[in-house]
Each structure stands twice: as C-alpha cells, then as structure tokens.
Short mmCIF file of C-alpha atoms in Angstrom, two decimals:
data_model
loop_
_atom_site.label_atom_id
_atom_site.label_comp_id
_atom_site.label_asym_id
_atom_site.label_seq_id
_atom_site.Cartn_x
_atom_site.Cartn_y
_atom_site.Cartn_z
CA MET A 1 0.46 -26.24 9.04
CA GLN A 2 -2.84 -24.57 8.20
CA TYR A 3 -6.26 -25.15 9.74
CA THR A 4 -9.60 -24.33 8.09
CA ILE A 5 -12.71 -23.71 10.15
CA LYS A 6 -16.20 -22.85 8.94
CA SER A 7 -19.56 -21.49 10.02
CA GLU A 8 -22.78 -21.07 8.08
CA LYS A 9 -21.48 -17.77 6.65
CA LEU A 10 -17.68 -17.61 6.96
CA THR A 11 -14.53 -19.64 6.34
CA ALA A 12 -11.31 -18.88 8.21
CA VAL A 13 -7.79 -20.21 7.69
CA ILE A 14 -5.25 -20.13 10.53
CA ASP A 15 -1.52 -20.84 10.16
CA SER A 16 0.45 -22.56 12.91
CA LEU A 17 3.28 -20.09 12.20
CA GLY A 18 2.45 -17.24 14.52
CA GLY A 19 -0.97 -18.78 15.24
CA GLU A 20 -2.06 -16.23 12.65
CA LEU A 21 -5.38 -15.74 10.90
CA ILE A 22 -4.43 -15.61 7.20
CA SER A 23 -7.84 -15.66 5.50
CA LEU A 24 -11.45 -14.81 6.31
CA LYS A 25 -13.94 -15.25 3.48
CA ASP A 26 -17.71 -15.01 3.19
CA ASN A 27 -19.87 -17.57 1.38
CA GLY A 28 -19.32 -15.75 -1.89
CA GLY A 29 -15.59 -16.34 -1.62
CA ASN A 30 -14.88 -12.67 -0.90
CA GLU A 31 -11.70 -12.13 1.12
CA TYR A 32 -11.50 -9.65 4.03
CA ILE A 33 -8.00 -10.24 5.42
CA TRP A 34 -4.92 -8.55 3.94
CA THR A 35 -2.93 -10.85 1.68
CA ALA A 36 0.56 -10.17 3.16
CA GLU A 37 2.11 -8.54 0.10
CA ASP A 38 5.39 -6.60 -0.02
CA VAL A 39 4.41 -3.46 1.86
CA TRP A 40 3.43 -5.50 4.95
CA LYS A 41 4.11 -9.24 4.94
CA ARG A 42 1.64 -10.07 7.70
CA HIS A 43 -2.09 -10.78 7.85
CA ALA A 44 -3.30 -10.54 11.45
CA PRO A 45 -0.41 -11.14 13.85
CA LEU A 46 -0.79 -11.87 17.56
CA LEU A 47 1.11 -9.46 19.80
CA PHE A 48 2.84 -10.92 22.86
CA PRO A 49 4.76 -10.32 25.13
CA PHE A 50 5.07 -6.76 23.78
CA VAL A 51 2.73 -4.41 21.95
CA CYS A 52 4.95 -2.03 19.96
CA ASN A 53 8.38 -1.46 21.54
CA THR A 54 10.63 0.89 23.45
CA ALA A 55 12.44 3.61 21.50
CA SER A 56 15.77 1.82 21.90
CA LYS A 57 14.31 -1.66 21.13
CA LYS A 58 15.81 -2.71 24.47
CA TYR A 59 14.37 -3.11 27.95
CA THR A 60 15.39 -4.34 31.37
CA VAL A 61 14.03 -6.78 33.94
CA LYS A 62 15.39 -6.04 37.40
CA GLY A 63 18.33 -4.29 35.80
CA ASN A 64 19.22 -7.05 33.29
CA GLU A 65 19.03 -5.94 29.65
CA TYR A 66 17.05 -7.72 26.95
CA ALA A 67 15.86 -6.95 23.43
CA LEU A 68 12.62 -7.81 21.66
CA SER A 69 11.53 -7.17 18.09
CA ASN A 70 8.48 -4.94 17.60
CA HIS A 71 5.34 -6.57 19.02
CA GLY A 72 7.29 -9.47 20.54
CA PHE A 73 8.15 -12.91 19.16
CA THR A 74 4.79 -14.72 19.10
CA ARG A 75 4.02 -13.59 15.55
CA ASP A 76 7.16 -15.47 14.37
CA THR A 77 6.79 -18.55 16.58
CA ASP A 78 5.47 -21.89 15.38
CA PHE A 79 2.64 -23.26 17.50
CA PRO A 80 3.31 -27.02 17.81
CA SER A 81 0.08 -28.01 19.58
CA ALA A 82 -3.43 -27.86 18.14
CA ASP A 83 -6.95 -28.96 19.03
CA ALA A 84 -9.30 -28.48 16.08
CA SER A 85 -12.94 -29.01 15.20
CA SER A 86 -14.96 -27.94 12.17
CA SER A 87 -15.73 -24.50 13.62
CA ALA A 88 -12.90 -23.83 16.09
CA VAL A 89 -9.20 -24.38 16.61
CA THR A 90 -6.89 -23.82 19.58
CA LEU A 91 -3.14 -23.46 19.03
CA SER A 92 -0.51 -23.21 21.76
CA TYR A 93 3.19 -23.00 22.53
CA SER A 94 5.35 -22.68 25.64
CA SER A 95 8.44 -20.76 26.63
CA ASP A 96 11.83 -22.36 26.04
CA ASP A 97 15.48 -21.36 26.11
CA SER A 98 15.11 -19.27 22.94
CA THR A 99 12.21 -17.20 24.31
CA LYS A 100 13.84 -16.82 27.75
CA ALA A 101 16.91 -15.28 26.12
CA LYS A 102 14.63 -12.44 24.97
CA TYR A 103 11.95 -12.49 27.69
CA PRO A 104 13.04 -14.16 30.96
CA PHE A 105 9.75 -15.70 32.07
CA ASP A 106 8.13 -19.14 31.93
CA PHE A 107 4.72 -19.17 30.26
CA ASN A 108 2.18 -20.97 28.13
CA PHE A 109 0.47 -19.03 25.35
CA SER A 110 -2.59 -20.17 23.42
CA VAL A 111 -5.07 -18.76 20.96
CA THR A 112 -8.54 -20.01 20.09
CA TYR A 113 -10.39 -19.07 16.91
CA ALA A 114 -14.11 -19.88 16.93
CA LEU A 115 -16.62 -19.16 14.16
CA LYS A 116 -20.34 -18.65 14.66
CA GLU A 117 -22.46 -17.32 11.80
CA SER A 118 -20.84 -14.02 10.68
CA THR A 119 -18.48 -13.60 13.65
CA LEU A 120 -14.99 -14.89 14.38
CA THR A 121 -13.97 -14.78 18.04
CA VAL A 122 -10.25 -14.62 18.80
CA SER A 123 -9.20 -15.46 22.36
CA MET A 124 -5.56 -15.28 23.50
CA THR A 125 -4.53 -16.72 26.87
CA ALA A 126 -1.24 -16.17 28.68
CA GLU A 127 -0.41 -18.39 31.67
CA ASN A 128 2.42 -17.75 34.09
CA THR A 129 4.10 -21.12 34.67
CA GLY A 130 7.06 -19.65 36.55
CA SER A 131 7.71 -18.77 40.16
CA GLU A 132 7.70 -14.96 39.92
CA GLU A 133 5.31 -12.27 38.76
CA MET A 134 5.17 -12.00 34.96
CA PRO A 135 4.58 -8.59 33.29
CA PHE A 136 3.53 -8.53 29.63
CA PHE A 137 1.56 -6.79 26.90
CA ILE A 138 -0.94 -8.51 24.62
CA GLY A 139 -3.15 -7.58 21.68
CA GLY A 140 -4.35 -8.22 18.14
CA HIS A 141 -3.29 -6.68 14.81
CA PRO A 142 -5.76 -7.82 12.11
CA GLY A 143 -5.34 -6.17 8.71
CA PHE A 144 -8.42 -5.82 6.51
CA LEU A 145 -8.45 -5.36 2.77
CA CYS A 146 -9.47 -1.87 1.70
CA PRO A 147 -11.23 -2.13 -0.64
CA PHE A 148 -12.86 -5.47 0.18
CA THR A 149 -12.68 -7.93 -2.72
CA ALA A 150 -16.47 -7.80 -2.98
CA ASP A 151 -16.30 -4.04 -3.67
CA LYS A 152 -14.81 -4.34 -7.14
CA ASP A 153 -15.43 -0.73 -8.17
CA SER A 154 -14.25 0.85 -4.90
CA THR A 155 -10.98 2.49 -3.89
CA PHE A 156 -9.11 2.93 -0.59
CA GLU A 157 -10.70 6.35 -0.15
CA ASP A 158 -14.27 5.01 -0.39
CA TYR A 159 -14.17 3.81 3.23
CA ASP A 160 -14.62 5.25 6.71
CA VAL A 161 -13.33 4.15 10.09
CA VAL A 162 -16.44 4.30 12.27
CA TYR A 163 -16.43 4.04 16.06
CA GLU A 164 -19.41 2.82 18.04
CA LYS A 165 -19.55 6.11 19.96
CA ASN A 166 -18.13 9.60 19.63
CA GLU A 167 -14.45 9.86 20.54
CA VAL A 168 -11.76 12.49 20.96
CA ILE A 169 -8.56 11.13 19.38
CA ILE A 170 -5.36 13.19 19.29
CA GLN A 171 -1.93 12.26 17.98
CA ASN A 172 0.68 13.86 20.24
CA LEU A 173 3.65 14.57 17.98
CA PRO A 174 6.91 16.46 18.58
CA THR A 175 5.81 18.99 15.96
CA GLY A 176 2.41 19.53 17.58
CA ASP A 177 -0.88 17.76 18.22
CA ILE A 178 -2.95 16.37 15.35
CA ILE A 179 -6.69 16.02 16.00
CA VAL A 180 -8.03 12.85 14.36
CA LEU A 181 -11.50 13.00 15.93
CA ASP A 182 -13.10 15.79 17.94
CA ASP A 183 -16.18 14.37 19.64
CA ASP A 184 -17.22 12.50 16.49
CA ASN A 185 -17.33 8.85 15.45
CA SER A 186 -16.36 8.68 11.77
CA VAL A 187 -13.00 9.25 10.03
CA PRO A 188 -12.70 9.13 6.21
CA VAL A 189 -9.89 6.80 5.10
CA THR A 190 -7.17 8.68 3.22
CA ARG A 191 -3.43 8.27 2.76
CA GLU A 192 -2.85 11.50 4.70
CA LEU A 193 -4.70 10.01 7.67
CA PHE A 194 -1.71 7.70 8.21
CA LYS A 195 1.07 10.19 7.46
CA ASN A 196 1.95 10.18 11.17
CA ASP A 197 1.63 6.40 11.56
CA VAL A 198 -0.85 4.79 13.95
CA PHE A 199 -3.57 6.61 15.86
CA MET A 200 -5.04 5.11 18.99
CA LYS A 201 -7.45 5.67 21.84
CA ASP A 202 -6.73 4.38 25.33
CA LYS A 203 -9.87 3.38 27.28
CA PRO A 204 -12.27 4.46 24.50
CA SER A 205 -15.98 5.05 24.98
CA SER A 206 -16.56 2.63 22.10
CA SER A 207 -16.47 -1.16 22.39
CA ALA A 208 -16.38 -1.57 18.61
CA VAL A 209 -14.84 0.02 15.53
CA SER A 210 -15.70 -0.68 11.90
CA LEU A 211 -14.24 -0.29 8.44
CA VAL A 212 -17.26 0.68 6.33
CA SER A 213 -17.70 1.13 2.58
CA ARG A 214 -19.65 4.28 1.76
CA LYS A 215 -20.54 2.78 -1.65
CA SER A 216 -21.71 -0.73 -0.80
CA GLY A 217 -22.43 -0.47 2.93
CA ARG A 218 -20.31 -3.58 3.54
CA SER A 219 -18.34 -3.54 6.76
CA VAL A 220 -15.99 -5.41 9.03
CA THR A 221 -16.30 -4.69 12.75
CA VAL A 222 -13.86 -5.43 15.55
CA SER A 223 -15.48 -5.60 19.00
CA TYR A 224 -13.29 -5.50 22.11
CA ASP A 225 -13.06 -4.75 25.81
CA ASN A 226 -12.96 -0.94 25.97
CA SER A 227 -10.97 -0.95 29.21
CA GLY A 228 -7.96 -1.42 26.93
CA CYS A 229 -6.85 0.41 23.81
CA ILE A 230 -7.91 0.50 20.15
CA ALA A 231 -5.47 1.49 17.40
CA VAL A 232 -5.86 2.07 13.65
CA TRP A 233 -2.99 1.81 11.18
CA SER A 234 -2.19 1.61 7.50
CA PRO A 235 1.15 2.31 5.82
CA TYR A 236 1.67 5.72 4.28
CA ASP A 237 2.15 3.99 0.93
CA ASP A 238 -0.30 3.56 -1.93
CA ARG A 239 0.61 -0.13 -2.20
CA GLY A 240 -0.93 -0.74 1.23
CA THR A 241 -4.56 -1.35 0.33
CA PHE A 242 -5.54 -2.40 3.84
CA VAL A 243 -6.45 -0.94 7.23
CA CYS A 244 -5.59 -2.54 10.57
CA LEU A 245 -8.09 -2.30 13.42
CA GLU A 246 -6.01 -3.29 16.44
CA PRO A 247 -7.47 -4.13 19.86
CA TRP A 248 -4.87 -4.10 22.63
CA ALA A 249 -5.38 -5.07 26.27
CA SER A 250 -3.68 -1.85 27.37
CA ALA A 251 -1.74 1.14 26.09
CA PRO A 252 1.47 -0.05 24.37
CA VAL A 253 5.04 -0.28 25.61
CA TYR A 254 6.10 3.09 24.19
CA CYS A 255 3.51 4.89 26.33
CA CYS A 256 5.52 3.91 29.41
CA ASP A 257 8.26 6.32 30.51
CA THR A 258 10.61 3.56 31.67
CA GLU A 259 12.46 0.68 30.02
CA GLU A 260 12.20 -1.46 33.18
CA LEU A 261 9.44 -3.94 32.34
CA THR A 262 8.47 -4.65 35.95
CA GLU A 263 7.74 -0.92 36.40
CA MET A 264 5.83 -0.25 33.18
CA PRO A 265 2.44 1.09 34.30
CA HIS A 266 0.48 -0.34 31.35
CA ALA A 267 1.85 -3.89 31.60
CA LYS A 268 -0.49 -6.69 32.61
CA LYS A 269 0.89 -8.78 35.47
CA LEU A 270 0.28 -12.41 36.40
CA ARG A 271 1.22 -14.12 39.61
CA PRO A 272 2.54 -17.72 39.38
CA ASN A 273 -0.09 -20.15 38.00
CA GLU A 274 -2.44 -17.32 37.01
CA LYS A 275 -3.96 -16.96 33.54
CA TYR A 276 -5.16 -13.95 31.56
CA THR A 277 -7.42 -14.10 28.50
CA PHE A 278 -7.84 -11.28 26.01
CA SER A 279 -10.59 -11.67 23.40
CA PHE A 280 -12.04 -9.75 20.49
CA ASP A 281 -14.60 -10.42 17.75
CA ILE A 282 -14.39 -9.85 14.00
CA SER A 283 -17.81 -9.55 12.36
CA ILE A 284 -18.58 -9.30 8.64
CA LYS A 285 -21.68 -7.56 7.34
#
C-alpha cells in the first residue's frame, strides 16, 4: 500500500513495503528521489538492524551463528500498521519468527514521515520488547536523482557534494589511502569518485550535506545528528544517475573487528523496554 502526504511545497509517497520513501516532488512536479531502475532497484531504504554487513555475511550472538542480508531485513519487510494524516504518516512492524531466525531479538520498529514546507523529516524508532539487551545498527539510504528532473540540460557531472563544514575524508583501501577531501567542503561528482564504492565520515564536523547543481543552484540537503556517520554512494556505472546521501546513527558493521554482535563497538544498545529514535531531514531548495 502507498501513502501520499503533502505540504505547501512538497508531495511525498511512502510504500508500506520497506516503509520506503519512493517519491518526493516539488510543486512543479519535479522528482528528486531515484526511480529504482535496473542498476539499483531501491529508492530510499531504511537500514535496520544492520548498516552494511560483515565480510562473511554472517555474525554471532553469544556464539550462535546468524546471517543477515546487507543492511538488514527492514527494507524488504511489509509494514502492516499505519497512522496517516494529510502531512504525516507513521508505519510500523514487529519482530516475529521469521525475523528472529535472522536476528534473535524482540522489537518494534516504526518510521514517521512528516512534511513541513520544503522539508521532509524521517524518524525511525526501535523499541526493545524483549528481556535482554538488544544491539543494532540503524540509518537511512535515500537516493537522489542526479541530475534532478528540473535540471533538463544538466548531466551527472554538473553537481557537487557539499558539506556544511570543511572535512577530511579518506578511503582506507588495501592498495593505499584515497583522499576524498582534505580540509575542504566540496567534492565534484564524477564516476571516478565512486570507483572505490562508498566514502564516509564518522562523527563529521558537518550536520548537513547537500547535492548541489552548479548550473541551476538547485539542491537537496540531508541534515542529521553529526555524532553518527554520513556516507555518500553512487554505483560505478553510467546507468546510475543518482547519488545517495546516507545518514547513519553510527559507523557501520564492517568497521567493527568482530563478528560477535554483542561486542561490536559501534552498535547501539537498548535495555528491555527502552526506545531509540534516529531522525534526519531532507530539504529541497
């Protein structure tokens, strides 16, 4: 099922499958969210209970082995419960036998999308409904068209990724370090930029990052809690005319040097009956 919410300036469509944002348009009907074509058949998935994955795609909980797909199962889960108004919708689902076979914890998970003027706020809440501490990872993965549909004469390379503040961003690769930013705030978008996959910054100085057209000045900005992590990704493929600006609550699973989930240093942890909410904003200008 799909839900449409509106503000004075934006219209958003959310699908109950994955609780996923699948469209975000301005009043001119211009789309900003990736259209889920062959190269990446997602729009803006929600990441829970993993962000990324271990190298083996397997992990343990107190010595018992489990396996999760990349970014967890929420992006492929149908959300059966909804509470909707004209400008906001909350979707939720709960653990069951199928989730516990992959992730052995009891939980409720919900997401709220709320529109106000030119900003969409996305708030994800995890609640531990079990009797033991629950470790998890959580984050967003919105993909933005590049070029925007409003920029009819622009190309992928006419855009910059612009951070709120200067950052030092380095990709640590087996073949050597790649410097993405060296105390600067702007990175030109090119195919080569994504040759080595995602680049990210843990605990950045910036609380916002934007995809900005050098030609039109149009932009989409993701604002987030900078105590976590911000990642940028696009496929190294000329069919992928989009850029993902991904706010994560912490560094991802693969940054941990253990496959034991309860010992992963970047995992969030909830005691029984506790809740954790992770929010970010998407603003169109």
